[in-house]
Amino acid sequence: MYWEAVNECMSREEIEQIQLERLQANLLRVYMNVPFYRKKFDELKIDPDSFCSLEDLKKLPFTTKEDLRDSYPYGFFAVPLREIVRLQTSSGTTGMPTVVGYTRNDIRIWSNLVARILTAGGVSQSDIVQIAFDYGLFTGALGLHYGAERIGASVIPISSGNPQRQVKIMRDFKTTALVCTPSFALMMADAIRSMDINVNSLSLKYGLFGAEQWSEAMRQELQDRLKIIATDNYGLSEVIGPGVAGECLERKGLHINEDHFLVEVINPETLETVPDGTTGELVITTLTREAMPVIRFRTRDLTSLISEPCPCGRTFKRISRIIGRTDDMIKIKGINVFPSQIESILFEIEGTEPHYQIYIERRGSEDELKVLVEVSEAIFFDQIKKQKELVEKIKKRLYTELGISVDVKLVEKNTLSRSEGKAKRVIDNRKI
Ligand code: DLL
């Protein structure tokens, strides 16, 4: 099932032709209307009129989150405020939020792009979609809401919070598709268990999760416990919000809406583009945004491009699951570790619960990593010997797979803080 088959199944030549035409128009637009780009282009002697090949993309300047922040709130807008119909912000987890604006046409396109992703994830007009993202300045809720309404699905705008209430509504309203962060979906799975509800009595079929990093093991856990097909979808406010890329039911990478976003993967140190299949930082250029076009935006998200054809028939390239961000990579004794690697290992070990937190501590001149992981009541109250065995097992697996020794502490169920939005997995005590 496609939402816009003609666009989603174009040939590579057609895609590249559209990208080039749209990019040319976009470069003129930013040169004329955004002082930041006019200055940059002038400095680099880039004439937006003489841009004639996608290969020339490499000559264009990057845009960083700091650049957007420096022109807070409206400095990157390419249209007068009277043409803006909506203002949202990035979630601001790494500092001051970025303000993003949308024209009426941007909202129309955004809804369509999200409709594509929802359709790819199994949602159709006959579904009942529970949107458990926080409604407000965060782009997640309204973005998915408009996309689901565009499809004609029945939308429940419940917002985030209160997992028990979510489950009650899910049961009573016969929700078929759940939309939220994977960590909040896990809280709902816990609530279903604690409320003694048989998951088979619910009508859930699909889970469309995104907005934070999660692992393949977490997908398995959610699919098993909620009896759903869980797909991953990706986006970021600076370029639109959700709707940039999403998995189809094959679940083998996220199709990028390439007719609206031009993506590159670069080596974050050399800034050179890397070949498809190699992990690096995702860089996105918007092709159709009117209110706030961005050129070569450095997302800080680490992924790789997949160009092999997908059995679903969509021809857009895919990105692999985001493995981390350049700014949440933990460097311990010279080794790079991502929280998602730790998550995958913990999820595979029997006896642990899928709730954990990672602490970075400084001891003398050395940084150390400590992982707190919840365990089932049976284990927590079991003999010390058994607990020790489990701790050793986890330490050994972490050492084998990460190459560093990690301190492990088992904690009782429900002791680690839960998140109803984006989960905070890493606590860096070195900064305090
Ligand atoms: O999180 C947009 C969104 C909402 C996407 C709902 C999907 C669903 P921001 O608040 O600006 O926007 O945060 C963007 O979140 O740079 C990634 O680091 C992270 N992120 C988003 N989706 C995923 C994902 C929204 N599927 C930042 N996997 C991005 C991993 C994700 N990380």
Tab-separated table of N, CA, C and O and ligand atoms in Angstrom, residues 65 89-93 98 100 110 133 137-141 143-144 179-182 208-214 231-245 254 297-302 319-325 327-328 422, ligand 1:
chain	number	residue	atom	x	y	z
A	65	LYS	N	23.157	23.408	14.030
A	65	LYS	CA	22.170	23.791	15.023
A	65	LYS	C	22.552	25.149	15.646
A	65	LYS	O	21.683	25.961	15.935
A	89	THR	N	8.716	24.116	17.921
A	89	THR	CA	10.146	24.164	18.255
A	89	THR	C	10.719	22.757	18.285
A	89	THR	O	9.977	21.775	18.357
A	90	SER	N	12.040	22.688	18.259
A	90	SER	CA	12.695	21.403	18.480
A	90	SER	C	12.566	21.103	19.968
A	90	SER	O	12.254	22.006	20.748
A	91	SER	N	12.835	19.848	20.365
A	91	SER	CA	12.571	19.508	21.767
A	91	SER	C	13.578	20.138	22.725
A	91	SER	O	13.366	20.145	23.921
A	92	GLY	N	14.671	20.641	22.197
A	92	GLY	CA	15.601	21.381	23.046
A	92	GLY	C	16.330	20.550	24.077
A	92	GLY	O	16.732	21.058	25.108
A	93	THR	N	16.505	19.238	23.771
A	93	THR	CA	17.193	18.385	24.737
A	93	THR	C	18.667	18.742	24.819
A	93	THR	O	19.312	18.479	25.811
A	98	THR	N	15.088	25.303	18.879
A	98	THR	CA	15.076	26.054	17.628
A	98	THR	C	13.620	26.299	17.254
A	98	THR	O	12.795	25.386	17.363
A	100	VAL	N	10.715	26.724	14.597
A	100	VAL	CA	10.472	26.394	13.193
A	100	VAL	C	9.098	26.892	12.774
A	100	VAL	O	8.137	26.811	13.533
A	110	TRP	N	3.701	18.624	4.605
A	110	TRP	CA	4.083	17.866	5.806
A	110	TRP	C	3.046	16.759	6.075
A	110	TRP	O	3.411	15.596	6.297
A	133	PHE	N	2.009	11.223	21.710
A	133	PHE	CA	3.118	12.169	21.800
A	133	PHE	C	2.568	13.401	22.496
A	133	PHE	O	1.364	13.670	22.428
A	137	LEU	N	4.471	22.391	21.558
A	137	LEU	CA	5.480	22.919	20.632
A	137	LEU	C	6.265	21.815	19.930
A	137	LEU	O	6.809	22.004	18.853
A	138	PHE	N	6.315	20.630	20.537
A	138	PHE	CA	6.995	19.477	19.933
A	138	PHE	C	6.272	19.085	18.635
A	138	PHE	O	5.046	19.015	18.600
A	139	THR	N	7.067	18.817	17.592
A	139	THR	CA	6.464	18.551	16.276
A	139	THR	C	5.802	17.174	16.153
A	139	THR	O	5.024	16.938	15.235
A	140	GLY	N	6.150	16.263	17.078
A	140	GLY	CA	5.704	14.866	16.955
A	140	GLY	C	4.192	14.699	16.885
A	140	GLY	O	3.663	14.070	15.964
A	141	ALA	N	3.485	15.284	17.876
A	141	ALA	CA	2.051	15.025	17.964
A	141	ALA	C	1.284	15.632	16.788
A	141	ALA	O	0.565	14.936	16.066
A	143	GLY	N	2.352	16.756	13.957
A	143	GLY	CA	2.799	16.213	12.670
A	143	GLY	C	2.094	14.905	12.367
A	143	GLY	O	1.498	14.726	11.293
A	144	LEU	N	2.113	13.991	13.313
A	144	LEU	CA	1.471	12.694	13.063
A	144	LEU	C	-0.046	12.808	13.034
A	144	LEU	O	-0.728	12.106	12.286
A	179	VAL	N	0.874	5.496	18.296
A	179	VAL	CA	1.943	6.383	17.820
A	179	VAL	C	2.560	7.085	19.029
A	179	VAL	O	1.871	7.822	19.737
A	180	CYS	N	3.829	6.823	19.302
A	180	CYS	CA	4.511	7.475	20.433
A	180	CYS	C	5.993	7.149	20.390
A	180	CYS	O	6.481	6.610	19.404
A	181	THR	N	6.706	7.479	21.468
A	181	THR	CA	8.118	7.081	21.520
A	181	THR	C	8.157	5.602	21.924
A	181	THR	O	7.274	5.137	22.655
A	182	PRO	N	9.197	4.882	21.507
A	182	PRO	CA	9.280	3.474	21.918
A	182	PRO	C	9.332	3.326	23.432
A	182	PRO	O	8.744	2.380	23.982
A	208	LEU	N	3.731	2.745	15.568
A	208	LEU	CA	4.649	3.569	14.762
A	208	LEU	C	5.432	4.426	15.731
A	208	LEU	O	4.884	5.345	16.340
A	209	PHE	N	6.698	4.044	15.900
A	209	PHE	CA	7.485	4.651	16.963
A	209	PHE	C	8.644	5.468	16.410
A	209	PHE	O	9.233	5.118	15.383
A	210	GLY	N	8.965	6.526	17.124
A	210	GLY	CA	10.072	7.368	16.670
A	210	GLY	C	10.378	8.441	17.682
A	210	GLY	O	9.897	8.396	18.822
A	211	ALA	N	11.179	9.394	17.270
A	211	ALA	CA	11.585	10.557	18.057
A	211	ALA	C	12.737	10.276	19.011
A	211	ALA	O	13.241	11.188	19.650
A	212	GLU	N	13.142	9.016	19.151
A	212	GLU	CA	14.303	8.712	19.996
A	212	GLU	C	14.959	7.437	19.498
A	212	GLU	O	14.353	6.660	18.751
A	213	GLN	N	16.172	7.236	19.958
A	213	GLN	CA	16.909	6.028	19.572
A	213	GLN	C	16.320	4.786	20.216
A	213	GLN	O	15.929	4.841	21.381
A	214	TRP	N	16.276	3.728	19.485
A	214	TRP	CA	15.861	2.448	20.078
A	214	TRP	C	16.558	1.345	19.306
A	214	TRP	O	17.106	1.580	18.233
A	231	THR	N	7.027	-0.280	13.575
A	231	THR	CA	7.932	0.340	12.599
A	231	THR	C	8.568	1.599	13.200
A	231	THR	O	8.023	2.202	14.124
A	232	ASP	N	9.702	1.952	12.616
A	232	ASP	CA	10.495	3.077	13.092
A	232	ASP	C	10.278	4.270	12.155
A	232	ASP	O	10.289	4.085	10.931
A	233	ASN	N	10.061	5.444	12.687
A	233	ASN	CA	10.023	6.611	11.794
A	233	ASN	C	10.851	7.736	12.376
A	233	ASN	O	10.975	7.883	13.583
A	234	TYR	N	11.440	8.509	11.459
A	234	TYR	CA	12.462	9.480	11.844
A	234	TYR	C	12.170	10.872	11.283
A	234	TYR	O	11.634	11.003	10.180
A	235	GLY	N	12.551	11.845	12.036
A	235	GLY	CA	12.464	13.216	11.540
A	235	GLY	C	13.049	14.151	12.566
A	235	GLY	O	13.408	13.729	13.663
A	236	LEU	N	13.176	15.403	12.205
A	236	LEU	CA	13.660	16.390	13.164
A	236	LEU	C	13.056	17.735	12.823
A	236	LEU	O	12.816	18.036	11.647
A	237	SER	N	12.773	18.495	13.874
A	237	SER	CA	12.059	19.755	13.694
A	237	SER	C	12.758	20.685	12.718
A	237	SER	O	12.098	21.328	11.910
A	238	GLU	N	14.077	20.759	12.799
A	238	GLU	CA	14.813	21.728	11.979
A	238	GLU	C	14.525	21.556	10.499
A	238	GLU	O	14.594	22.510	9.748
A	239	VAL	N	14.204	20.337	10.063
A	239	VAL	CA	13.920	20.177	8.636
A	239	VAL	C	12.427	19.995	8.346
A	239	VAL	O	12.018	20.143	7.210
A	240	ILE	N	11.615	19.673	9.332
A	240	ILE	CA	10.154	19.622	9.194
A	240	ILE	C	9.497	19.053	10.457
A	240	ILE	O	8.458	19.509	10.895
A	241	GLY	N	10.087	18.003	11.056
A	241	GLY	CA	9.464	17.251	12.147
A	241	GLY	C	9.409	15.805	11.703
A	241	GLY	O	10.220	15.376	10.868
A	242	PRO	N	8.435	15.009	12.205
A	242	PRO	CA	8.321	13.644	11.672
A	242	PRO	C	7.958	13.750	10.187
A	242	PRO	O	7.462	14.789	9.760
A	243	GLY	N	8.218	12.679	9.419
A	243	GLY	CA	7.849	12.744	7.996
A	243	GLY	C	9.071	12.747	7.092
A	243	GLY	O	8.941	12.778	5.875
A	244	VAL	N	10.261	12.709	7.663
A	244	VAL	CA	11.465	12.689	6.837
A	244	VAL	C	11.686	11.272	6.283
A	244	VAL	O	11.910	11.092	5.088
A	245	ALA	N	11.597	10.283	7.155
A	245	ALA	CA	11.839	8.905	6.722
A	245	ALA	C	11.065	7.945	7.608
A	245	ALA	O	10.818	8.229	8.775
A	254	LEU	N	14.693	2.813	6.831
A	254	LEU	CA	13.632	3.828	6.743
A	254	LEU	C	13.705	4.551	5.400
A	254	LEU	O	14.720	5.187	5.076
A	297	PHE	N	21.904	20.654	6.365
A	297	PHE	CA	21.786	20.717	7.822
A	297	PHE	C	22.453	19.499	8.456
A	297	PHE	O	22.137	18.354	8.124
A	298	ARG	N	23.385	19.753	9.359
A	298	ARG	CA	24.090	18.647	10.028
A	298	ARG	C	23.241	18.157	11.195
A	298	ARG	O	23.119	18.828	12.210
A	299	THR	N	22.661	16.962	11.035
A	299	THR	CA	21.703	16.469	12.032
A	299	THR	C	22.366	15.965	13.307
A	299	THR	O	21.715	15.832	14.330
A	300	ARG	N	23.634	15.574	13.221
A	300	ARG	CA	24.384	14.905	14.305
A	300	ARG	C	23.935	13.455	14.500
A	300	ARG	O	24.427	12.754	15.379
A	301	ASP	N	22.970	13.007	13.722
A	301	ASP	CA	22.499	11.624	13.838
A	301	ASP	C	23.367	10.708	12.979
A	301	ASP	O	23.694	11.048	11.839
A	302	LEU	N	23.703	9.557	13.543
A	302	LEU	CA	24.595	8.634	12.835
A	302	LEU	C	23.814	7.477	12.207
A	302	LEU	O	23.040	6.794	12.890
A	319	ILE	N	17.535	4.904	5.110
A	319	ILE	CA	18.616	5.038	6.091
A	319	ILE	C	18.461	3.885	7.057
A	319	ILE	O	17.350	3.420	7.307
A	320	SER	N	19.582	3.423	7.598
A	320	SER	CA	19.483	2.368	8.600
A	320	SER	C	19.056	3.022	9.914
A	320	SER	O	19.131	4.248	10.061
A	321	ARG	N	18.585	2.211	10.836
A	321	ARG	CA	18.192	2.704	12.154
A	321	ARG	C	19.282	3.650	12.694
A	321	ARG	O	20.464	3.383	12.527
A	322	ILE	N	18.873	4.754	13.304
A	322	ILE	CA	19.864	5.698	13.848
A	322	ILE	C	20.613	4.995	14.991
A	322	ILE	O	19.974	4.509	15.933
A	323	ILE	N	21.932	4.944	14.895
A	323	ILE	CA	22.655	4.205	15.951
A	323	ILE	C	23.084	5.105	17.098
A	323	ILE	O	23.476	4.632	18.152
A	324	GLY	N	23.016	6.397	16.902
A	324	GLY	CA	23.388	7.309	17.981
A	324	GLY	C	23.548	8.697	17.421
A	324	GLY	O	23.305	8.930	16.235
A	325	ARG	N	23.948	9.618	18.282
A	325	ARG	CA	24.206	10.977	17.830
A	325	ARG	C	25.665	11.288	18.097
A	325	ARG	O	26.234	10.774	19.053
A	327	ASP	N	26.757	13.705	19.397
A	327	ASP	CA	26.927	14.308	20.717
A	327	ASP	C	26.487	13.418	21.878
A	327	ASP	O	26.585	13.819	23.024
A	328	ASP	N	25.986	12.194	21.621
A	328	ASP	CA	25.760	11.325	22.783
A	328	ASP	C	26.633	10.082	22.745
A	328	ASP	O	26.413	9.132	23.485
A	422	LYS	N	10.710	11.621	25.277
A	422	LYS	CA	12.006	11.060	24.900
A	422	LYS	C	12.732	10.594	26.168
A	422	LYS	O	12.863	11.352	27.117
B	1	DLL	O1	11.678	14.100	17.388
B	1	DLL	C1	10.537	14.593	15.322
B	1	DLL	C2	9.818	13.298	15.386
B	1	DLL	C3	8.641	13.210	16.100
B	1	DLL	C4	10.275	12.173	14.696
B	1	DLL	C5	7.939	12.016	16.138
B	1	DLL	C6	9.582	10.981	14.712
B	1	DLL	C7	8.407	10.915	15.437
B	1	DLL	P1	13.030	16.776	17.432
B	1	DLL	O2	12.355	16.962	18.728
B	1	DLL	O3	13.555	17.976	16.745
B	1	DLL	O4	12.055	16.122	16.398
B	1	DLL	O5	14.198	15.737	17.646
B	1	DLL	C8	14.947	15.281	16.558
B	1	DLL	O6	15.319	13.138	17.611
B	1	DLL	O7	17.787	14.515	15.447
B	1	DLL	C9	17.191	12.348	16.427
B	1	DLL	O8	18.334	12.513	17.240
B	1	DLL	C10	16.006	11.940	17.293
B	1	DLL	N1	15.118	11.033	16.538
B	1	DLL	C11	13.983	11.325	15.903
B	1	DLL	N2	13.438	10.203	15.359
B	1	DLL	C12	14.292	9.178	15.649
B	1	DLL	C13	14.322	7.773	15.371
B	1	DLL	C14	11.465	14.881	16.486
B	1	DLL	N3	13.356	7.168	14.700
B	1	DLL	C15	15.963	14.265	17.006
B	1	DLL	N4	15.394	7.070	15.810
B	1	DLL	C16	16.730	13.680	15.841
B	1	DLL	C17	16.392	7.659	16.520
B	1	DLL	C18	15.368	9.724	16.396
B	1	DLL	N5	16.398	8.956	16.826
